[in-house]
Coordinates of N, CA and C in Angstrom, one line a residue:
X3 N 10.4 -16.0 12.9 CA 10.9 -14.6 12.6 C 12.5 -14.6 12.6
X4 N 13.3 -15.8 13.6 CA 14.5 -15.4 13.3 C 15.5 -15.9 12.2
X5 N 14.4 -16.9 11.6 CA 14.7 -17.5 10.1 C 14.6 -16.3 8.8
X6 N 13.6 -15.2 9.3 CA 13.7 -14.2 8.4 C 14.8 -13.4 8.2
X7 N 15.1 -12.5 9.8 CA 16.2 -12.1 9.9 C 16.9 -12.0 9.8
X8 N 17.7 -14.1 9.8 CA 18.7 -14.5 9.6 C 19.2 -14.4 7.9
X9 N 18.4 -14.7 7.0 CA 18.5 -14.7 6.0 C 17.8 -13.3 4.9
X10 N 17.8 -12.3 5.4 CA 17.8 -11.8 5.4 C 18.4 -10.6 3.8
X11 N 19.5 -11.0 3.9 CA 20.4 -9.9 3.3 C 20.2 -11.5 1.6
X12 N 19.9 -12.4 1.7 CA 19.7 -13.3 0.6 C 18.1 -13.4 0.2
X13 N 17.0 -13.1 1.5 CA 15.9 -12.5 0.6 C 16.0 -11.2 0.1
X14 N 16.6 -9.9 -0.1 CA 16.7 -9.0 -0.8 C 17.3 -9.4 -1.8
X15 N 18.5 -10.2 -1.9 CA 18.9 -10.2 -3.4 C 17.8 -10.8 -4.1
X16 N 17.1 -11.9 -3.7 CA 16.3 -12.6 -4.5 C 15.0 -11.6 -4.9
X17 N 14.7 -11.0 -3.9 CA 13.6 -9.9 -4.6 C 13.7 -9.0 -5.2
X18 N 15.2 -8.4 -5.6 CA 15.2 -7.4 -6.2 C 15.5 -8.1 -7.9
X19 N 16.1 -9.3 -8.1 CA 16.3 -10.0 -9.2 C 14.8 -10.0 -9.6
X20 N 14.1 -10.6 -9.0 CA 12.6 -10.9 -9.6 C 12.0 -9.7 -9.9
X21 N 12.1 -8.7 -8.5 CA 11.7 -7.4 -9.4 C 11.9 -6.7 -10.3
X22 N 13.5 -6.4 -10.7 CA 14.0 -6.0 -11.6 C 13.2 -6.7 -13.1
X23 N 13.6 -8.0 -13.2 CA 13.4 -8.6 -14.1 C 12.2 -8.2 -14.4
X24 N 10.6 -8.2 -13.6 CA 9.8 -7.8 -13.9 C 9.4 -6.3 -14.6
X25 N 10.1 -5.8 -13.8 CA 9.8 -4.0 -13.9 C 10.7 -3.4 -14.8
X26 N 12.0 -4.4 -15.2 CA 13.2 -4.2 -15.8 C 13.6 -2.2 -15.9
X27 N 13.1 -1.4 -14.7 CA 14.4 -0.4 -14.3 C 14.4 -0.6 -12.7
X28 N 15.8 -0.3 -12.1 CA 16.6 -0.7 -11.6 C 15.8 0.1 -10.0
X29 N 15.3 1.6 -10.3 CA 14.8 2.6 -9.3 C 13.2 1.8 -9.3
X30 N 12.4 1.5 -9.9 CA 11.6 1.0 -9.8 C 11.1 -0.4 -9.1
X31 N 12.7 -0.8 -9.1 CA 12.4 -2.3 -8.4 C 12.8 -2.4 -7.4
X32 N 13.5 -1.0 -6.8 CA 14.0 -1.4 -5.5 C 12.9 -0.8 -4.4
X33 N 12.2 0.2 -5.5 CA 10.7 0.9 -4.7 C 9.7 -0.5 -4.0
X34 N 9.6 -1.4 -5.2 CA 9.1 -3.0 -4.7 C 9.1 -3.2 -3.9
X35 N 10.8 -3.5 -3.8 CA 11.6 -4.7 -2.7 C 11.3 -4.0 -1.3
X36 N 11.5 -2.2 -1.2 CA 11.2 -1.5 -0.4 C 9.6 -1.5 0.2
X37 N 8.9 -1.3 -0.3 CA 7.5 -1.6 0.2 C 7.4 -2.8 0.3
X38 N 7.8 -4.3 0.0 CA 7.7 -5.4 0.1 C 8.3 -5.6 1.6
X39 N 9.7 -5.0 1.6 CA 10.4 -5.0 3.4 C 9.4 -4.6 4.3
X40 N 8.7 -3.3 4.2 CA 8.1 -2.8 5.0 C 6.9 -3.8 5.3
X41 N 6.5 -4.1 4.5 CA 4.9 -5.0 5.0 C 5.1 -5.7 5.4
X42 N 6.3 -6.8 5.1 CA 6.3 -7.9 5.4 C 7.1 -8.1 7.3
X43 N 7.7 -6.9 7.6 CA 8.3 -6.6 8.8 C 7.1 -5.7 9.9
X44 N 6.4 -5.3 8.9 CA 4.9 -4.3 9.7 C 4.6 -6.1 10.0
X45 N 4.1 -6.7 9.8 CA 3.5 -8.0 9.8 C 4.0 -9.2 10.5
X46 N 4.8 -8.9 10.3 CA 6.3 -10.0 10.8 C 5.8 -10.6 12.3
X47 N 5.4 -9.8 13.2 CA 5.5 -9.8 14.6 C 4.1 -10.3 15.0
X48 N 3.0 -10.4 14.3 CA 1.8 -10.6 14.7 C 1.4 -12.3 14.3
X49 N 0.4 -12.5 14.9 CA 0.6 -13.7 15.5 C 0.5 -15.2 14.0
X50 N 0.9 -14.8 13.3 CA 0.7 -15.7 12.3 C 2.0 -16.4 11.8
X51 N 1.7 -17.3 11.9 CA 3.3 -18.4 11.8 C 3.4 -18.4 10.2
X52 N 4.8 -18.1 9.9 CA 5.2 -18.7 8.7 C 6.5 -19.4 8.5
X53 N 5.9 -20.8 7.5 CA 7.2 -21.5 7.1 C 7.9 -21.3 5.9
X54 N 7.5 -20.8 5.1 CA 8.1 -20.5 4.0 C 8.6 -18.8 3.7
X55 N 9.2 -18.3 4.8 CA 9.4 -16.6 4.7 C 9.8 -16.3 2.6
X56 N 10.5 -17.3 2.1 CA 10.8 -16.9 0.7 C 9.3 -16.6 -0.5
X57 N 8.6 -17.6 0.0 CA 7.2 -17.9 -0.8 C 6.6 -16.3 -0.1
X58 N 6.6 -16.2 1.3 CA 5.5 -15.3 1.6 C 6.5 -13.7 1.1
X59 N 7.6 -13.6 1.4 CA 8.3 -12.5 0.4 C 8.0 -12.1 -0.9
X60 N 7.7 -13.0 -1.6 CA 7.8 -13.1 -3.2 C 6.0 -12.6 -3.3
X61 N 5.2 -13.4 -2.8 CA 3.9 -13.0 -2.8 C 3.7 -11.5 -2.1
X62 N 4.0 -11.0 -1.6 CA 4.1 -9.5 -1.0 C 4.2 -8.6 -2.1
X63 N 5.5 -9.2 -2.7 CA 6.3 -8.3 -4.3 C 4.8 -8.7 -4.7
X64 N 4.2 -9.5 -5.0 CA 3.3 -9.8 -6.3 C 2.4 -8.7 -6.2
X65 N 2.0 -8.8 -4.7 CA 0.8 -8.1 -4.6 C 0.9 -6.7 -4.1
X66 N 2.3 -6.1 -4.1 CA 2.6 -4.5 -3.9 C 2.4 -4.4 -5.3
X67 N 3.5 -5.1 -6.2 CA 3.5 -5.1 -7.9 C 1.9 -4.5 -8.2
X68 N 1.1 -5.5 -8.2 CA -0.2 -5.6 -8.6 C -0.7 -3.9 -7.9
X69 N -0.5 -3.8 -6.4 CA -0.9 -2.4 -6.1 C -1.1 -1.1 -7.4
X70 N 0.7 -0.9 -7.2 CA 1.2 -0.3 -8.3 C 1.1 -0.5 -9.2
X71 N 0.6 -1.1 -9.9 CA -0.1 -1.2 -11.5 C -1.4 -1.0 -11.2
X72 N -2.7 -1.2 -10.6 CA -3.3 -0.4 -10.0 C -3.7 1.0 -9.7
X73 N -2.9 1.4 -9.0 CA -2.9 2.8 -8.6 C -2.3 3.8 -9.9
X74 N -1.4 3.0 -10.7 CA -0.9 3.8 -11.6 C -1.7 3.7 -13.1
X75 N -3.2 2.6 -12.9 CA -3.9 2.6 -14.2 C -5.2 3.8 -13.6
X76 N -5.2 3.5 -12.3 CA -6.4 5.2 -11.9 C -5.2 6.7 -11.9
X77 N -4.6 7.0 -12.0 CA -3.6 7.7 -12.0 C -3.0 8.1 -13.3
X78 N -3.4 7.3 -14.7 CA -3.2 7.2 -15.8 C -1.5 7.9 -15.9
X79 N -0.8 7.0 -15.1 CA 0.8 7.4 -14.8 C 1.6 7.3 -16.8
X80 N 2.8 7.3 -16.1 CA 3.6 7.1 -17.5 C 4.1 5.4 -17.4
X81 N 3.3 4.7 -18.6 CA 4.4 3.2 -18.4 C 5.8 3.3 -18.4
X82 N 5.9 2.1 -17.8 CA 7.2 1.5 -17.2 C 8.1 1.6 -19.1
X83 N 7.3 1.1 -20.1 CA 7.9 0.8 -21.2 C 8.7 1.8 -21.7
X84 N 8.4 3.5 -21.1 CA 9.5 4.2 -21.7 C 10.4 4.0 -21.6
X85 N 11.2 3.5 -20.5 CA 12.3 2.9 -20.3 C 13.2 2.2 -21.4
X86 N 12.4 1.7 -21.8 CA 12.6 0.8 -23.1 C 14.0 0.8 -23.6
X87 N 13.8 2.4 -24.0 CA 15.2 3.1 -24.6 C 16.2 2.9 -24.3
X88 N 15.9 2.5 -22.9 CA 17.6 2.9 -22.3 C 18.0 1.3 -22.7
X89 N 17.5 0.7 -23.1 CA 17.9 -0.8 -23.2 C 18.2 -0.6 -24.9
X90 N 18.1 0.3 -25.7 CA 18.3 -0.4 -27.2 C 19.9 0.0 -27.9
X91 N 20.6 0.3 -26.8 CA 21.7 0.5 -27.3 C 22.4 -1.0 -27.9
X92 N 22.8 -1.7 -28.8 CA 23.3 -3.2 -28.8 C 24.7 -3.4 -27.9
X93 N 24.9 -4.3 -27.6 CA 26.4 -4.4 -26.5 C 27.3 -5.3 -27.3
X94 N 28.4 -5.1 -27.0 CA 29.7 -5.4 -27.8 C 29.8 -7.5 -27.6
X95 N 29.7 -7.9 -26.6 CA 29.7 -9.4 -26.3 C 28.4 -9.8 -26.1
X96 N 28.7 -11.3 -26.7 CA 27.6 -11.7 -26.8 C 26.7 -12.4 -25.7
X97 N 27.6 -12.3 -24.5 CA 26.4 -13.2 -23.5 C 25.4 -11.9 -23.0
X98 N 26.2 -10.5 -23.2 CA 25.6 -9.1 -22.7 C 23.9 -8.9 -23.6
X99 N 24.4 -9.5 -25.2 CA 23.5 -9.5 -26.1 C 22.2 -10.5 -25.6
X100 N 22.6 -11.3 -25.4 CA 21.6 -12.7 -25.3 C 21.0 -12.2 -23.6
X101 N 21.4 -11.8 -23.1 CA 20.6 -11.7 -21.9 C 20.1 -10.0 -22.0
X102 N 20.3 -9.2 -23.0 CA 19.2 -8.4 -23.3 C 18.3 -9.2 -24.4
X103 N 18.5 -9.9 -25.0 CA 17.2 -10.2 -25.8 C 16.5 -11.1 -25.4
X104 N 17.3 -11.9 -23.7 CA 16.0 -13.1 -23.4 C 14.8 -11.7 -22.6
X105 N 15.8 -10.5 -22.1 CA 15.3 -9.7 -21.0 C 14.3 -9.2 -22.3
X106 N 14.3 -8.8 -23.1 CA 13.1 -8.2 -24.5 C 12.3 -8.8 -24.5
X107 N 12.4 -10.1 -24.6 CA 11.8 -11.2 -25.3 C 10.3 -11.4 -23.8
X108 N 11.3 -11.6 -22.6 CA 10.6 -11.7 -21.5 C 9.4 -10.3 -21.6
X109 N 9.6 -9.6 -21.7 CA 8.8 -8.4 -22.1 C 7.8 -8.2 -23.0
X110 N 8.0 -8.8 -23.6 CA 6.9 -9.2 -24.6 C 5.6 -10.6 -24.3
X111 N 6.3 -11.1 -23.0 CA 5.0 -12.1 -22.8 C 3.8 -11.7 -21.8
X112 N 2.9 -12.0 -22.1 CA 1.5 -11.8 -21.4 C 2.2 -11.9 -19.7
X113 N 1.8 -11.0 -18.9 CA 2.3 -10.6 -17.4 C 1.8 -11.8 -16.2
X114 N 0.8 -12.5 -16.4 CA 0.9 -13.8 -16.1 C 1.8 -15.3 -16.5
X115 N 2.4 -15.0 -17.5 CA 3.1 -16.1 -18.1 C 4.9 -15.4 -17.5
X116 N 4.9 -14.4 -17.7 CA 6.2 -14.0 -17.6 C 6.3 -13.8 -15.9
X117 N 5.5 -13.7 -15.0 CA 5.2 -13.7 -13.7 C 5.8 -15.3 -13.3
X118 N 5.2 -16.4 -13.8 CA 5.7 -17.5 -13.8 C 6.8 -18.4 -14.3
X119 N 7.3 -17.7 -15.3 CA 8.5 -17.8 -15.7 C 9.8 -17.6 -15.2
X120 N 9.6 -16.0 -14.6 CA 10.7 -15.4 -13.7 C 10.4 -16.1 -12.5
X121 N 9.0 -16.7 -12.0 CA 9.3 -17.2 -10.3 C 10.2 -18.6 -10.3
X122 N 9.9 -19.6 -11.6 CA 9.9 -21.0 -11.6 C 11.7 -20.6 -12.2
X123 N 11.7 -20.1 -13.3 CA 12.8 -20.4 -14.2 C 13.9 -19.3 -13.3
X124 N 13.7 -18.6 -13.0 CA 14.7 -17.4 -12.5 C 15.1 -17.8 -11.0
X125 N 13.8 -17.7 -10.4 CA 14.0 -17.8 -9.0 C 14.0 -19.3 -8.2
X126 N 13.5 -20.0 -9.0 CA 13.9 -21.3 -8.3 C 12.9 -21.7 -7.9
X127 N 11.5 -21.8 -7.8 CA 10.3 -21.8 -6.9 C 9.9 -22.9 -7.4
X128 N 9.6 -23.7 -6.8 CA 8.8 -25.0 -7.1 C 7.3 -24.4 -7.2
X129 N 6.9 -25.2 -8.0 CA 5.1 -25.1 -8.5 C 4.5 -24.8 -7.6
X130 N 4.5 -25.4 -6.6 CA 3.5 -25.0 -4.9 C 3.8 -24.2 -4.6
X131 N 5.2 -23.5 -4.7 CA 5.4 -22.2 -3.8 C 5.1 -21.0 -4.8
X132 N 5.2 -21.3 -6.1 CA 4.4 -19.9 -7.0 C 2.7 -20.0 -7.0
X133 N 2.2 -21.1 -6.9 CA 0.8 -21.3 -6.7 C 0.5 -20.4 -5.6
X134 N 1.5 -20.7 -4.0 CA 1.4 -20.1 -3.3 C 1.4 -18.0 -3.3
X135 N 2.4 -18.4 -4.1 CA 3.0 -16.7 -4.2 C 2.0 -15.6 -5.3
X136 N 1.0 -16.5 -6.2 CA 0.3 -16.0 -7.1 C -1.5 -16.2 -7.0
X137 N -1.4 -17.3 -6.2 CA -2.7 -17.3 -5.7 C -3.5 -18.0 -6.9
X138 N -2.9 -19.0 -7.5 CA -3.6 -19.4 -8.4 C -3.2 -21.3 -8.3
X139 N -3.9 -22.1 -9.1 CA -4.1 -23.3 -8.9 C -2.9 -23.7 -9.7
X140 N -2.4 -25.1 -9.2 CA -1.1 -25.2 -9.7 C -1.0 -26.1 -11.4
X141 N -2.6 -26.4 -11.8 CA -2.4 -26.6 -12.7 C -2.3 -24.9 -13.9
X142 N -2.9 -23.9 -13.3 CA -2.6 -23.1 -13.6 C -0.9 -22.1 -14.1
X143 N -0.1 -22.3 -13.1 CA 1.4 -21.9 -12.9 C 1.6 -23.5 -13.9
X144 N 1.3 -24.6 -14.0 CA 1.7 -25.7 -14.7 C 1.5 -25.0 -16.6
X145 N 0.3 -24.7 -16.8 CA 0.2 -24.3 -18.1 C 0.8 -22.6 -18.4
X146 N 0.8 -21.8 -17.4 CA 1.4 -20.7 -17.8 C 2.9 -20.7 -18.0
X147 N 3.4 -21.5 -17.3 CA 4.9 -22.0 -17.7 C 5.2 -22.7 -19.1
X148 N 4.2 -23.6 -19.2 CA 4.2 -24.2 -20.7 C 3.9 -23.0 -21.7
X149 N 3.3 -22.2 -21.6 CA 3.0 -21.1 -22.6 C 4.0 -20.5 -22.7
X150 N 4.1 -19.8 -21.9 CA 5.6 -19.2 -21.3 C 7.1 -19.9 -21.8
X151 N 7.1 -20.6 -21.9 CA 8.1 -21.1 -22.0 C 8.7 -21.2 -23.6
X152 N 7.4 -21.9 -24.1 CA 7.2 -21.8 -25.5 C 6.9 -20.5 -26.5
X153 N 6.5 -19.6 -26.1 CA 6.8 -18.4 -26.5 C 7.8 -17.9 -26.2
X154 N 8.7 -18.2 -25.2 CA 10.2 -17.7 -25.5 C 10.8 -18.1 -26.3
X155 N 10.6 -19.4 -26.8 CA 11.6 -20.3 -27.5 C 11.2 -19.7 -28.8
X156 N 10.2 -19.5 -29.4 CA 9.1 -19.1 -31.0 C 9.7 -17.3 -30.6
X157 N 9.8 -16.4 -29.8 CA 10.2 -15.5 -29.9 C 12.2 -15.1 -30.2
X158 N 12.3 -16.0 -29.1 CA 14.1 -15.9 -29.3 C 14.5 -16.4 -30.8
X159 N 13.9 -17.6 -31.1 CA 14.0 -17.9 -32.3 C 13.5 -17.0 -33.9
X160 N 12.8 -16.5 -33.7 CA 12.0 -15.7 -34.8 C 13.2 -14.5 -35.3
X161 N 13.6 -14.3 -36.5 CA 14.7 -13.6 -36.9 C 14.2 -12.6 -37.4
X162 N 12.7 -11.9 -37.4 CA 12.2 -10.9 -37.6 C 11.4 -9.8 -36.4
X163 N 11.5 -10.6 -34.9 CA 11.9 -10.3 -33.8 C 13.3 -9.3 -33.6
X164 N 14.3 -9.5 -34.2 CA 15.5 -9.3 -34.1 C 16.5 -10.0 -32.8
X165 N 16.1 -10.8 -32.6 CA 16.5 -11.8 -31.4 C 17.6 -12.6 -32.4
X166 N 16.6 -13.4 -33.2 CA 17.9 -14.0 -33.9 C 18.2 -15.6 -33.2
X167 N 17.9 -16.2 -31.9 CA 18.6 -17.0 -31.5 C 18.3 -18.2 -31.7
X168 N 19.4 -19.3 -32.2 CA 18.9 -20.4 -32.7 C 18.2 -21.2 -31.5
X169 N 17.6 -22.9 -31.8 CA 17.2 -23.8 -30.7 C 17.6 -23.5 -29.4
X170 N 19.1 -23.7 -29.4 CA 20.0 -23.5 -28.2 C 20.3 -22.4 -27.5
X171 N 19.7 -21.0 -28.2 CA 19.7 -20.1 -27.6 C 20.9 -19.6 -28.0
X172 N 21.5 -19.2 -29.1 CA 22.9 -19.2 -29.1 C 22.4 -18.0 -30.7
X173 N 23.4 -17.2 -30.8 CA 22.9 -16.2 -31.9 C 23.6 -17.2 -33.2
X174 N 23.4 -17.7 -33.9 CA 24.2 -17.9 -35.2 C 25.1 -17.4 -36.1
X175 N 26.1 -18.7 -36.7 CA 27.4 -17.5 -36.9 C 26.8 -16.4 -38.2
X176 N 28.0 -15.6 -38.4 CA 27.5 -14.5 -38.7 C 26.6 -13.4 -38.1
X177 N 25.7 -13.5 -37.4 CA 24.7 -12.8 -36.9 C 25.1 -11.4 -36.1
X178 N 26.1 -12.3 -34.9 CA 26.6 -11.3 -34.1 C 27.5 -10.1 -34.8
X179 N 28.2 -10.7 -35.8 CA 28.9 -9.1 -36.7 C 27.3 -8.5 -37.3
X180 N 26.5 -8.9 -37.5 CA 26.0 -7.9 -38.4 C 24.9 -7.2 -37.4
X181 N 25.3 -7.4 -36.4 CA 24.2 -6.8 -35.0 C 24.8 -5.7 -35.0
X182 N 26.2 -5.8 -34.1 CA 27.3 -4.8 -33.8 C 27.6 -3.8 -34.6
X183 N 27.6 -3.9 -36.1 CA 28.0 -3.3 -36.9 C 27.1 -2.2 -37.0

């Protein structure tokens, strides 16, 4: 427990990055991180040892997440995607550009692939600890990453996407004036 504690103020940043990225608005992911604090500190005290407080954090997010999609498909709520909007303004520089179009692009992948993408590629998680955190077999997180991955690259790349970005991830010359413009 006092390894949680202690570190503490660096599992919130990391949960709120994953949830954000997931849920991509900003009120929505801290509702997450917030129900994720609470369970995991409701819990915290009872008699069950943990050594990986980061793994068992992230799996909490998964499965509040999962709640909330859930409760909000019996509820026939409003998607998250209206949000959408607030993202299609284009931005003047280009690293602003490219990390809204990896953040698009992420958005467009099947919610198991992009679930593993953001734990492995974003957050740092070794294959055993998203196996862990998702509850699935690690040849599993092994192939949704390969999918995932590769559909980013076929999406960022595709210039009828409006992504535009070459192999390297990089917009091509010309491109960026005719975005802005």
């Amino acid at each position: 427990m006092s390894d949680f504690v202690d570190d503490l103020d660096e599992h919130i940043r990391h949960l709120r990055r994953y949830a954000r990225a997931l849920v991509g608005h900003p009120e929505d992911a801290d509702d997450l991180v917030q129900e994720s604090l609470r369970r995991a500190l409701t819990y915290a005290n009872s008699e069950r040892e943990t050594a990986n407080w980061r793994a068992y954090l992230f799996r909490i997010l998964h499965n509040v997440r999962a709640d909330h999609l859930a409760r909000k498909a019996r509820d026939r709520e409003v998607p998250i995607d209206d949000y959408a909007g607030e993202l299609a303004c284009p931005a003047a520089q280009h690293g602003i550009m490219a990390v809204q179009d990896m953040e698009r692009a992420l958005g467009l992948l099947p919610t198991e692939q992009r679930e593993v993408v953001l734990l492995v590629g974003l957050e740092g998680l070794t294959y055993r600890e998203a196996t862990d955190v998702l509850d699935v077999p690690i040849g599993t997180v092994m192939s949704r990453l390969s999918r995932g991955r590769e559909a980013l690259r076929r999406i960022l790349a595709d210039p009828d996407t409006g992504m535009g970005l070459d192999d390297a991830g990089v917009v091509p010359d010309g491109e960026l004036e005719k975005r802005v413009v």
